[in-house]
Amino acid sequence: MTFTLTRPLLFGALAVLAVAALSVLAPPSPVEAQEDDGHSEQVQVRAQRQADGDIEFGLRTSEGNVLPRQRVFSARIDDERWRVSSPLELVNGTEVNIIARRDGDTQVEFGVRTVDPREEYFPSRRFFPRSTAVGRWLISTPVSIPAPEADDEQEQDDQPAPDTEDDTDSGDTDAEESSSEETEEADDHERISGGHRDGLIVVGDTVGDPNVPVLIVEYGDPF
């Protein structure tokens, strides 16, 4: 018995195949345009299958292709846990790892993880088919990795120190207050009111200030 696909069913099947094809890594091509804030670094994951079935991977950066020291996803891995490459430092100073995990029996999923803070970035094309020809490099779509955040302590050190009050001024104020108190104490004497001796200090029977070198002394002189 022969089945014939109608036109709507045929279009639907083709659309499913097209979406699946977009998810896998593509052959090397120029970096696709992405928004760049001037500090982000655009990277792409590269991968190839080796003769023993292991998958070697690396990064394409603005400085070219780079390979981490630990960069092989073993064909013997039979779980779907994430494996992490050794770190790579990008031009903008961010340290990253390539991450990979098995996705079923037919493909491996790749991504990029920043070390600090720990965040993961996944290209839209990030699945490597295990059926890829040996030695053929495939490459993901690009992802933008932000530059490291500025150190808050360093920013505070760079700010100018707040103005401080002049200690000399506060010292002068204290001195003026002390002098004023001393003057009030010195003037706390009985004085003559009226006559030709108006204003003269009287201490006991002594007319005049006893603290000055020359005293005017009169005894028994009524006021």
Coordinates of N, CA and C in Angstrom, one line a residue:
M1 N 0.9 -1.2 0.0 CA 0.0 0.0 0.0 C 0.9 1.2 0.0
T2 N 0.6 2.2 -0.9 CA 1.5 3.4 -1.0 C 0.8 4.6 -0.5
F3 N 1.5 5.4 0.4 CA 1.0 6.6 0.9 C 1.5 7.8 0.2
T4 N 0.7 8.8 -0.2 CA 1.2 10.0 -0.8 C 1.0 11.2 0.1
L5 N 2.0 12.0 0.3 CA 1.9 13.2 1.2 C 1.2 14.3 0.4
T6 N 0.2 14.8 1.1 CA -0.5 16.0 0.5 C 0.4 17.2 0.6
R7 N 0.1 18.2 -0.1 CA 0.9 19.4 -0.1 C 1.1 20.1 1.3
P8 N 0.0 20.2 2.1 CA 0.2 20.8 3.4 C 1.1 19.9 4.3
L9 N 0.9 18.6 4.2 CA 1.8 17.7 5.1 C 3.2 17.8 4.6
L10 N 3.4 17.9 3.3 CA 4.8 18.0 2.8 C 5.5 19.3 3.3
F11 N 4.8 20.4 3.2 CA 5.3 21.7 3.7 C 5.6 21.6 5.2
G12 N 4.7 20.9 6.0 CA 5.0 20.8 7.4 C 6.2 20.0 7.7
A13 N 6.4 18.9 7.0 CA 7.6 18.1 7.2 C 8.9 18.8 6.9
L14 N 8.9 19.6 5.8 CA 10.0 20.3 5.4 C 10.4 21.4 6.4
A15 N 9.3 22.0 7.0 CA 9.6 23.1 8.1 C 10.2 22.5 9.3
V16 N 9.8 21.3 9.7 CA 10.4 20.6 10.9 C 11.9 20.3 10.6
L17 N 12.2 19.8 9.4 CA 13.6 19.5 9.0 C 14.4 20.8 9.0
A18 N 13.9 21.9 8.6 CA 14.6 23.1 8.5 C 15.0 23.6 9.9
V19 N 14.0 23.5 10.8 CA 14.3 24.0 12.2 C 15.3 23.1 12.8
A20 N 15.3 21.8 12.6 CA 16.3 20.9 13.2 C 17.7 21.2 12.6
A21 N 17.7 21.5 11.4 CA 19.0 21.8 10.8 C 19.7 23.1 11.3
L22 N 18.9 24.1 11.7 CA 19.4 25.3 12.2 C 20.0 25.2 13.6
S23 N 19.6 24.1 14.3 CA 20.1 23.9 15.7 C 21.5 23.4 15.8
V24 N 22.0 22.7 14.7 CA 23.3 22.1 14.7 C 24.4 23.1 14.4
L25 N 25.7 22.7 14.7 CA 26.8 23.6 14.4 C 26.9 23.6 12.9
A26 N 27.3 24.7 12.3 CA 27.4 24.9 10.9 C 28.9 24.9 10.5
P27 N 29.2 24.7 9.2 CA 30.6 24.8 8.7 C 31.1 26.2 9.0
P28 N 32.4 26.4 9.1 CA 33.0 27.7 9.4 C 32.5 28.7 8.4
S29 N 32.1 29.9 8.9 CA 31.6 31.0 8.1 C 31.9 32.3 8.8
P30 N 31.8 33.5 8.1 CA 32.1 34.7 8.8 C 31.2 34.9 10.0
V31 N 31.8 35.6 11.0 CA 31.0 35.8 12.3 C 29.8 36.7 12.0
E32 N 28.7 36.2 12.5 CA 27.4 36.9 12.3 C 27.4 38.1 13.2
A33 N 26.7 39.2 12.7 CA 26.6 40.4 13.4 C 25.8 40.3 14.7
Q34 N 26.3 40.9 15.8 CA 25.5 41.0 17.0 C 25.8 42.3 17.6
E35 N 24.8 42.8 18.5 CA 25.0 44.0 19.2 C 26.3 44.0 20.1
D36 N 27.1 45.0 20.0 CA 28.3 45.1 20.8 C 28.3 46.4 21.6
D37 N 28.5 46.3 22.9 CA 28.5 47.5 23.7 C 29.9 48.1 23.9
G38 N 30.9 47.6 23.1 CA 32.2 48.1 23.2 C 33.1 47.4 24.2
H39 N 32.5 46.6 25.1 CA 33.3 45.8 26.1 C 33.1 44.3 25.9
S40 N 32.1 43.9 25.2 CA 31.8 42.5 25.1 C 32.8 41.9 24.0
E41 N 33.0 40.6 24.1 CA 33.8 39.8 23.2 C 32.9 38.8 22.5
Q42 N 32.9 38.7 21.2 CA 32.1 37.7 20.5 C 33.0 36.5 20.3
V43 N 32.4 35.3 20.7 CA 33.2 34.1 20.5 C 32.2 33.1 19.8
Q44 N 32.9 32.0 19.3 CA 32.1 30.9 18.7 C 32.8 29.6 19.1
V45 N 32.0 28.6 19.3 CA 32.5 27.3 19.7 C 32.8 26.5 18.4
R46 N 34.0 25.9 18.3 CA 34.4 25.1 17.2 C 34.6 23.6 17.7
A47 N 34.2 22.7 16.8 CA 34.4 21.3 17.2 C 34.6 20.4 16.0
Q48 N 35.3 19.3 16.2 CA 35.6 18.3 15.2 C 35.6 16.9 15.8
R49 N 35.2 15.9 15.0 CA 35.2 14.5 15.5 C 36.5 13.9 15.1
Q50 N 37.1 13.2 16.1 CA 38.3 12.4 15.8 C 38.0 11.0 15.4
A51 N 39.0 10.3 14.9 CA 38.9 8.9 14.4 C 38.3 8.0 15.5
D52 N 38.6 8.2 16.7 CA 38.1 7.3 17.8 C 36.7 7.7 18.3
G53 N 36.1 8.7 17.7 CA 34.8 9.1 18.1 C 34.8 10.2 19.1
D54 N 36.0 10.5 19.7 CA 36.0 11.7 20.7 C 35.8 13.0 19.9
I55 N 35.4 14.0 20.6 CA 35.1 15.3 19.9 C 36.1 16.4 20.5
E56 N 36.9 17.0 19.7 CA 37.8 18.0 20.1 C 37.1 19.4 19.9
F57 N 37.3 20.3 20.8 CA 36.6 21.6 20.7 C 37.5 22.7 21.1
G58 N 37.1 23.9 20.7 CA 37.9 25.1 21.0 C 37.0 26.4 20.8
L59 N 37.6 27.5 20.8 CA 36.9 28.8 20.6 C 37.5 29.6 19.4
R60 N 36.6 30.3 18.7 CA 37.1 31.3 17.8 C 36.8 32.7 18.4
T61 N 37.9 33.5 18.6 CA 37.7 34.8 19.2 C 38.2 35.9 18.2
S62 N 38.2 37.1 18.7 CA 38.7 38.2 17.8 C 40.2 38.1 17.5
E63 N 40.9 37.3 18.3 CA 42.3 37.1 18.1 C 42.6 35.8 17.3
G64 N 41.6 35.1 16.9 CA 41.8 33.8 16.2 C 41.3 32.6 16.9
N65 N 41.6 31.5 16.5 CA 41.2 30.2 17.1 C 42.1 29.9 18.3
V66 N 41.5 29.5 19.4 CA 42.2 29.1 20.6 C 41.7 27.8 21.1
L67 N 42.6 27.0 21.7 CA 42.3 25.7 22.2 C 42.6 25.6 23.7
P68 N 41.7 25.3 24.5 CA 42.0 25.0 25.9 C 42.8 23.8 26.1
R69 N 43.5 23.7 27.2 CA 44.4 22.5 27.5 C 43.5 21.2 27.5
Q70 N 42.4 21.3 28.3 CA 41.5 20.2 28.3 C 40.3 20.5 27.4
R71 N 40.3 19.7 26.3 CA 39.4 20.1 25.2 C 38.8 18.9 24.4
V72 N 38.7 17.8 25.0 CA 38.2 16.6 24.4 C 37.0 16.0 25.1
F73 N 35.9 15.8 24.4 CA 34.7 15.2 24.9 C 34.7 13.7 24.5
S74 N 34.9 12.9 25.5 CA 35.1 11.4 25.2 C 33.9 10.8 24.6
A75 N 34.1 9.9 23.7 CA 33.0 9.1 23.1 C 32.5 8.1 24.1
R76 N 33.2 7.8 25.2 CA 32.8 6.8 26.2 C 31.8 7.4 27.2
I77 N 31.6 8.8 27.2 CA 30.6 9.4 28.1 C 29.2 8.9 27.8
D78 N 28.6 8.3 28.9 CA 27.2 7.8 28.6 C 26.1 8.5 29.5
D79 N 26.5 9.7 30.1 CA 25.5 10.4 30.8 C 25.3 11.8 30.2
E80 N 24.4 12.6 30.7 CA 24.2 13.9 30.2 C 24.6 15.0 31.1
R81 N 25.6 14.8 31.9 CA 26.2 15.8 32.8 C 27.1 16.7 32.0
W82 N 27.2 18.0 32.4 CA 28.0 18.9 31.8 C 29.5 18.6 32.1
R83 N 30.3 18.7 31.0 CA 31.8 18.6 31.2 C 32.3 20.0 30.9
V84 N 33.4 20.4 31.6 CA 34.0 21.7 31.5 C 35.4 21.7 31.1
S85 N 35.8 22.5 30.1 CA 37.2 22.6 29.6 C 38.0 23.4 30.6
S86 N 39.3 23.4 30.4 CA 40.2 24.3 31.2 C 39.9 25.7 30.8
P87 N 40.2 26.7 31.6 CA 39.8 28.1 31.4 C 40.6 28.8 30.2
L88 N 40.0 29.7 29.6 CA 40.6 30.6 28.6 C 40.3 32.0 29.0
E89 N 41.2 32.9 28.8 CA 41.0 34.4 29.0 C 40.8 35.1 27.7
L90 N 39.7 35.8 27.6 CA 39.4 36.6 26.4 C 40.1 37.9 26.4
V91 N 40.1 38.6 25.3 CA 40.7 39.9 25.1 C 40.2 40.9 26.1
N92 N 38.9 40.9 26.4 CA 38.3 41.9 27.4 C 38.6 41.5 28.8
G93 N 39.4 40.5 29.1 CA 39.7 40.1 30.5 C 38.8 39.1 31.1
T94 N 37.7 38.7 30.5 CA 36.8 37.7 31.1 C 37.4 36.3 30.9
E95 N 37.3 35.5 32.0 CA 37.8 34.1 31.9 C 36.6 33.2 31.7
V96 N 36.7 32.3 30.7 CA 35.6 31.4 30.4 C 36.0 30.0 30.3
N97 N 35.0 29.1 30.3 CA 35.2 27.7 30.0 C 34.2 27.3 28.9
I98 N 34.6 26.3 28.1 CA 33.7 25.7 27.2 C 33.0 24.6 27.9
I99 N 31.7 24.5 27.8 CA 31.0 23.4 28.4 C 30.3 22.5 27.4
A100 N 30.2 21.2 27.7 CA 29.7 20.3 26.7 C 29.0 19.1 27.4
R101 N 27.9 18.6 26.8 CA 27.2 17.5 27.4 C 26.6 16.6 26.3
R102 N 26.4 15.4 26.5 CA 25.8 14.5 25.6 C 24.3 14.8 25.5
D103 N 23.8 14.8 24.3 CA 22.4 15.1 24.1 C 21.8 13.9 23.3
G104 N 21.4 12.9 24.0 CA 21.0 11.6 23.3 C 22.2 10.9 22.8
D105 N 21.9 10.0 21.8 CA 23.0 9.2 21.2 C 23.5 9.8 19.9
T106 N 23.0 10.9 19.5 CA 23.3 11.4 18.1 C 24.1 12.7 18.1
Q107 N 24.1 13.5 19.2 CA 24.8 14.8 19.2 C 25.3 15.2 20.6
V108 N 26.1 16.3 20.5 CA 26.7 16.9 21.7 C 26.4 18.3 21.7
E109 N 25.9 18.8 22.9 CA 25.5 20.2 23.0 C 26.7 21.0 23.6
F110 N 27.0 22.2 23.1 CA 28.1 23.1 23.6 C 27.5 24.4 24.1
G111 N 28.3 25.1 24.9 CA 28.0 26.4 25.4 C 29.3 27.0 26.0
V112 N 29.2 28.3 26.5 CA 30.3 29.0 27.1 C 29.9 29.5 28.5
R113 N 30.8 29.3 29.4 CA 30.5 29.7 30.8 C 31.5 30.6 31.3
T114 N 31.1 31.8 31.9 CA 32.1 32.7 32.5 C 32.4 32.2 33.9
V115 N 33.6 32.4 34.3 CA 34.1 31.9 35.6 C 33.6 32.7 36.8
D116 N 33.7 34.1 36.7 CA 33.3 35.0 37.7 C 32.7 36.3 37.2
P117 N 31.4 36.5 37.3 CA 30.4 35.6 37.9 C 30.1 34.4 37.0
R118 N 29.6 33.3 37.6 CA 29.3 32.1 36.8 C 28.0 32.3 36.1
E119 N 28.1 32.4 34.8 CA 26.9 32.5 33.9 C 27.2 31.7 32.6
E120 N 26.1 31.2 32.1 CA 26.2 30.4 30.9 C 25.6 31.1 29.7
Y121 N 26.3 30.9 28.5 CA 25.8 31.5 27.3 C 25.7 30.4 26.2
F122 N 24.6 30.3 25.6 CA 24.3 29.2 24.6 C 24.1 29.8 23.2
P123 N 24.9 29.5 22.2 CA 24.7 29.9 20.9 C 23.4 29.3 20.4
S124 N 22.7 29.9 19.4 CA 21.5 29.3 18.8 C 21.8 28.0 18.1
R125 N 23.0 27.9 17.4 CA 23.5 26.7 16.8 C 24.6 26.2 17.7
R126 N 24.3 25.1 18.5 CA 25.2 24.6 19.5 C 25.3 23.1 19.6
F127 N 24.6 22.4 18.7 CA 24.6 20.9 18.7 C 25.5 20.3 17.6
F128 N 26.4 19.5 18.1 CA 27.4 18.8 17.1 C 26.9 17.4 16.9
P129 N 26.6 17.1 15.6 CA 26.2 15.7 15.3 C 27.4 14.7 15.3
R130 N 27.1 13.6 16.0 CA 28.2 12.6 16.1 C 28.5 11.9 14.7
S131 N 27.6 12.2 13.8 CA 27.8 11.6 12.4 C 28.7 12.5 11.5
T132 N 29.2 13.6 12.1 CA 30.0 14.5 11.3 C 31.3 13.8 10.8
A133 N 31.7 14.1 9.6 CA 32.9 13.4 9.1 C 34.1 13.7 9.9
V134 N 35.0 12.8 10.1 CA 36.2 12.9 10.9 C 37.1 14.1 10.4
G135 N 37.5 14.9 11.3 CA 38.4 16.0 10.9 C 37.7 17.3 10.4
R136 N 36.4 17.2 10.3 CA 35.7 18.4 9.7 C 35.3 19.3 10.9
W137 N 35.8 20.5 10.9 CA 35.4 21.5 11.9 C 34.1 22.1 11.6
L138 N 33.2 22.1 12.6 CA 32.0 22.8 12.6 C 32.0 23.9 13.6
I139 N 31.3 25.0 13.4 CA 31.3 26.2 14.3 C 29.9 26.7 14.6
S140 N 29.8 27.1 15.9 CA 28.5 27.6 16.4 C 28.2 29.0 15.9
T141 N 27.0 29.5 16.1 CA 26.8 30.9 16.0 C 27.4 31.7 17.1
P142 N 27.7 33.0 16.9 CA 28.5 33.7 17.9 C 27.6 34.1 19.2
V143 N 28.3 34.3 20.3 CA 27.6 34.8 21.5 C 28.5 35.9 22.0
S144 N 28.0 36.9 22.7 CA 28.7 38.0 23.2 C 29.0 37.8 24.7
I145 N 30.2 37.8 25.1 CA 30.6 37.6 26.5 C 31.0 39.0 27.1
P146 N 30.3 39.4 28.1 CA 30.6 40.8 28.7 C 32.0 40.8 29.4
A147 N 32.5 42.0 29.5 CA 33.7 42.2 30.2 C 33.5 42.1 31.7
P148 N 34.6 41.8 32.5 CA 34.4 41.7 33.9 C 33.9 43.0 34.5
E149 N 33.1 42.9 35.6 CA 32.6 44.1 36.3 C 33.7 44.7 37.0
A150 N 33.6 46.1 37.1 CA 34.7 46.8 37.8 C 34.6 46.5 39.3
D151 N 35.8 46.5 39.9 CA 35.9 46.3 41.4 C 35.3 47.5 42.1
D152 N 34.3 47.2 43.0 CA 33.7 48.3 43.8 C 34.7 49.0 44.7
E153 N 35.6 48.2 45.3 CA 36.6 48.8 46.2 C 37.5 49.7 45.4
Q154 N 37.9 49.3 44.2 CA 38.8 50.1 43.4 C 38.1 51.4 43.0
E155 N 36.8 51.4 42.7 CA 36.1 52.6 42.3 C 36.1 53.6 43.5
Q156 N 35.9 53.0 44.7 CA 35.9 53.9 45.9 C 37.2 54.5 46.1
D157 N 38.3 53.8 45.9 CA 39.7 54.3 46.1 C 39.9 55.4 45.1
D158 N 39.3 55.3 43.9 CA 39.6 56.4 42.9 C 38.8 57.7 43.1
Q159 N 37.8 57.6 44.0 CA 37.0 58.8 44.3 C 37.8 59.8 45.2
P160 N 37.7 61.1 45.0 CA 38.5 62.0 45.9 C 38.0 62.0 47.3
A161 N 38.9 62.2 48.2 CA 38.6 62.2 49.6 C 37.7 63.4 50.0
P162 N 36.7 63.2 50.9 CA 35.9 64.4 51.3 C 36.7 65.4 52.0
D163 N 36.3 66.7 51.9 CA 37.0 67.8 52.6 C 36.8 67.7 54.1
T164 N 37.9 68.0 54.8 CA 37.8 67.9 56.3 C 38.0 69.3 56.8
E165 N 37.4 69.5 58.0 CA 37.5 70.8 58.7 C 38.9 71.1 59.1
D166 N 39.2 72.4 59.1 CA 40.5 72.9 59.5 C 40.7 72.9 61.0
D167 N 41.6 72.0 61.5 CA 41.7 71.9 62.9 C 42.3 73.2 63.5
T168 N 43.0 74.0 62.7 CA 43.5 75.3 63.2 C 42.4 76.3 63.6
D169 N 41.4 76.3 62.8 CA 40.2 77.2 63.0 C 39.6 76.8 64.4
S170 N 39.3 75.5 64.6 CA 38.7 75.1 65.8 C 39.5 75.4 67.0
G171 N 40.9 75.3 66.9 CA 41.7 75.7 68.0 C 41.7 77.1 68.3
D172 N 41.6 78.0 67.3 CA 41.5 79.4 67.5 C 40.2 79.8 68.2
T173 N 39.2 79.1 67.9 CA 37.9 79.4 68.6 C 37.9 79.1 70.0
D174 N 38.6 77.9 70.4 CA 38.7 77.6 71.8 C 39.5 78.6 72.5
A175 N 40.6 79.1 71.9 CA 41.4 80.1 72.5 C 40.7 81.4 72.8
E176 N 39.8 81.8 71.8 CA 39.1 83.0 72.0 C 38.1 82.8 73.1
E177 N 37.5 81.7 73.2 CA 36.5 81.5 74.3 C 37.2 81.5 75.7
S178 N 38.4 80.9 75.8 CA 39.1 80.9 77.0 C 39.5 82.3 77.4
S179 N 40.0 83.1 76.4 CA 40.4 84.5 76.7 C 39.2 85.3 77.2
S180 N 38.0 85.1 76.7 CA 36.9 85.8 77.1 C 36.5 85.5 78.5
E181 N 36.6 84.2 78.9 CA 36.3 83.8 80.3 C 37.3 84.4 81.2
E182 N 38.6 84.5 80.9 CA 39.6 85.1 81.7 C 39.3 86.6 81.9
T183 N 38.9 87.2 80.9 CA 38.6 88.7 81.0 C 37.4 88.9 81.9
E184 N 36.4 88.1 81.9 CA 35.2 88.3 82.7 C 35.6 88.0 84.2
E185 N 36.5 87.0 84.4 CA 36.9 86.8 85.8 C 37.7 88.0 86.3
A186 N 38.6 88.6 85.5 CA 39.4 89.7 85.9 C 38.6 90.9 86.2
D187 N 37.4 91.1 85.5 CA 36.6 92.3 85.8 C 35.6 92.1 86.9
D188 N 35.6 91.0 87.5 CA 34.7 90.7 88.6 C 35.1 91.3 89.9
H189 N 35.2 92.7 89.9 CA 35.7 93.4 91.1 C 34.7 94.6 91.4
E190 N 34.7 95.1 92.6 CA 33.9 96.2 93.0 C 34.6 97.5 92.4
R191 N 33.8 98.4 91.8 CA 34.4 99.6 91.3 C 33.7 100.8 91.9
I192 N 34.4 102.0 91.9 CA 33.9 103.2 92.4 C 33.0 103.8 91.4
S193 N 31.8 104.3 91.8 CA 30.8 104.8 90.9 C 30.7 106.3 91.2
G194 N 31.0 107.2 90.3 CA 30.9 108.6 90.4 C 32.1 109.3 91.0
G195 N 32.2 110.6 90.8 CA 33.3 111.3 91.3 C 34.5 111.2 90.4
H196 N 35.6 111.8 91.0 CA 36.8 111.7 90.1 C 37.5 110.3 90.1
R197 N 37.0 109.4 91.0 CA 37.6 108.0 91.0 C 36.6 107.1 90.3
D198 N 35.7 107.6 89.5 CA 34.7 106.7 88.9 C 35.4 105.6 88.0
G199 N 35.0 104.4 88.3 CA 35.5 103.3 87.5 C 36.7 102.6 88.1
L200 N 37.3 103.2 89.2 CA 38.5 102.5 89.8 C 38.1 101.3 90.6
I201 N 38.9 100.3 90.6 CA 38.7 99.0 91.3 C 39.0 99.2 92.7
V202 N 38.2 98.6 93.6 CA 38.4 98.7 95.0 C 38.5 97.3 95.5
V203 N 39.6 96.9 96.2 CA 39.8 95.6 96.8 C 40.1 95.8 98.2
G204 N 39.1 95.5 99.1 CA 39.3 95.8 100.5 C 39.4 97.3 100.7
D205 N 40.6 97.6 101.4 CA 40.9 99.1 101.6 C 41.8 99.6 100.5
T206 N 42.0 98.8 99.4 CA 42.9 99.2 98.4 C 42.2 99.7 97.2
V207 N 42.5 100.9 96.7 CA 41.9 101.5 95.5 C 42.9 101.2 94.4
G208 N 42.4 100.5 93.4 CA 43.2 100.2 92.2 C 43.3 98.7 92.1
D209 N 43.8 98.2 90.9 CA 43.9 96.8 90.7 C 45.2 96.3 91.4
P210 N 45.0 95.3 92.3 CA 46.2 94.8 93.0 C 47.1 93.9 92.1
N211 N 46.7 93.6 90.9 CA 47.5 92.7 90.1 C 48.5 93.6 89.2
V212 N 48.3 94.9 89.2 CA 49.2 95.7 88.3 C 50.4 96.1 89.1
P213 N 51.5 96.4 88.4 CA 52.8 96.7 89.1 C 52.7 97.8 90.1
V214 N 51.9 98.9 89.8 CA 51.8 100.1 90.6 C 50.4 100.2 91.2
L215 N 50.3 100.3 92.5 CA 49.0 100.4 93.1 C 48.8 101.8 93.7
I216 N 47.6 102.2 93.6 CA 47.2 103.5 94.3 C 46.5 103.1 95.6
V217 N 47.1 103.4 96.7 CA 46.6 102.9 98.0 C 46.2 104.1 98.8
E218 N 45.0 104.1 99.3 CA 44.5 105.1 100.3 C 43.8 104.3 101.4
Y219 N 44.0 104.7 102.6 CA 43.4 104.0 103.7 C 42.3 105.0 104.3
G220 N 41.2 104.4 104.7 CA 40.2 105.1 105.4 C 39.6 106.2 104.6
D221 N 39.7 106.1 103.2 CA 39.1 107.1 102.4 C 37.7 106.7 102.0
P222 N 36.6 107.3 102.5 CA 35.3 106.9 102.2 C 35.0 107.1 100.7
F223 N 34.0 106.3 100.2 CA 33.6 106.5 98.8 C 32.7 107.6 98.6

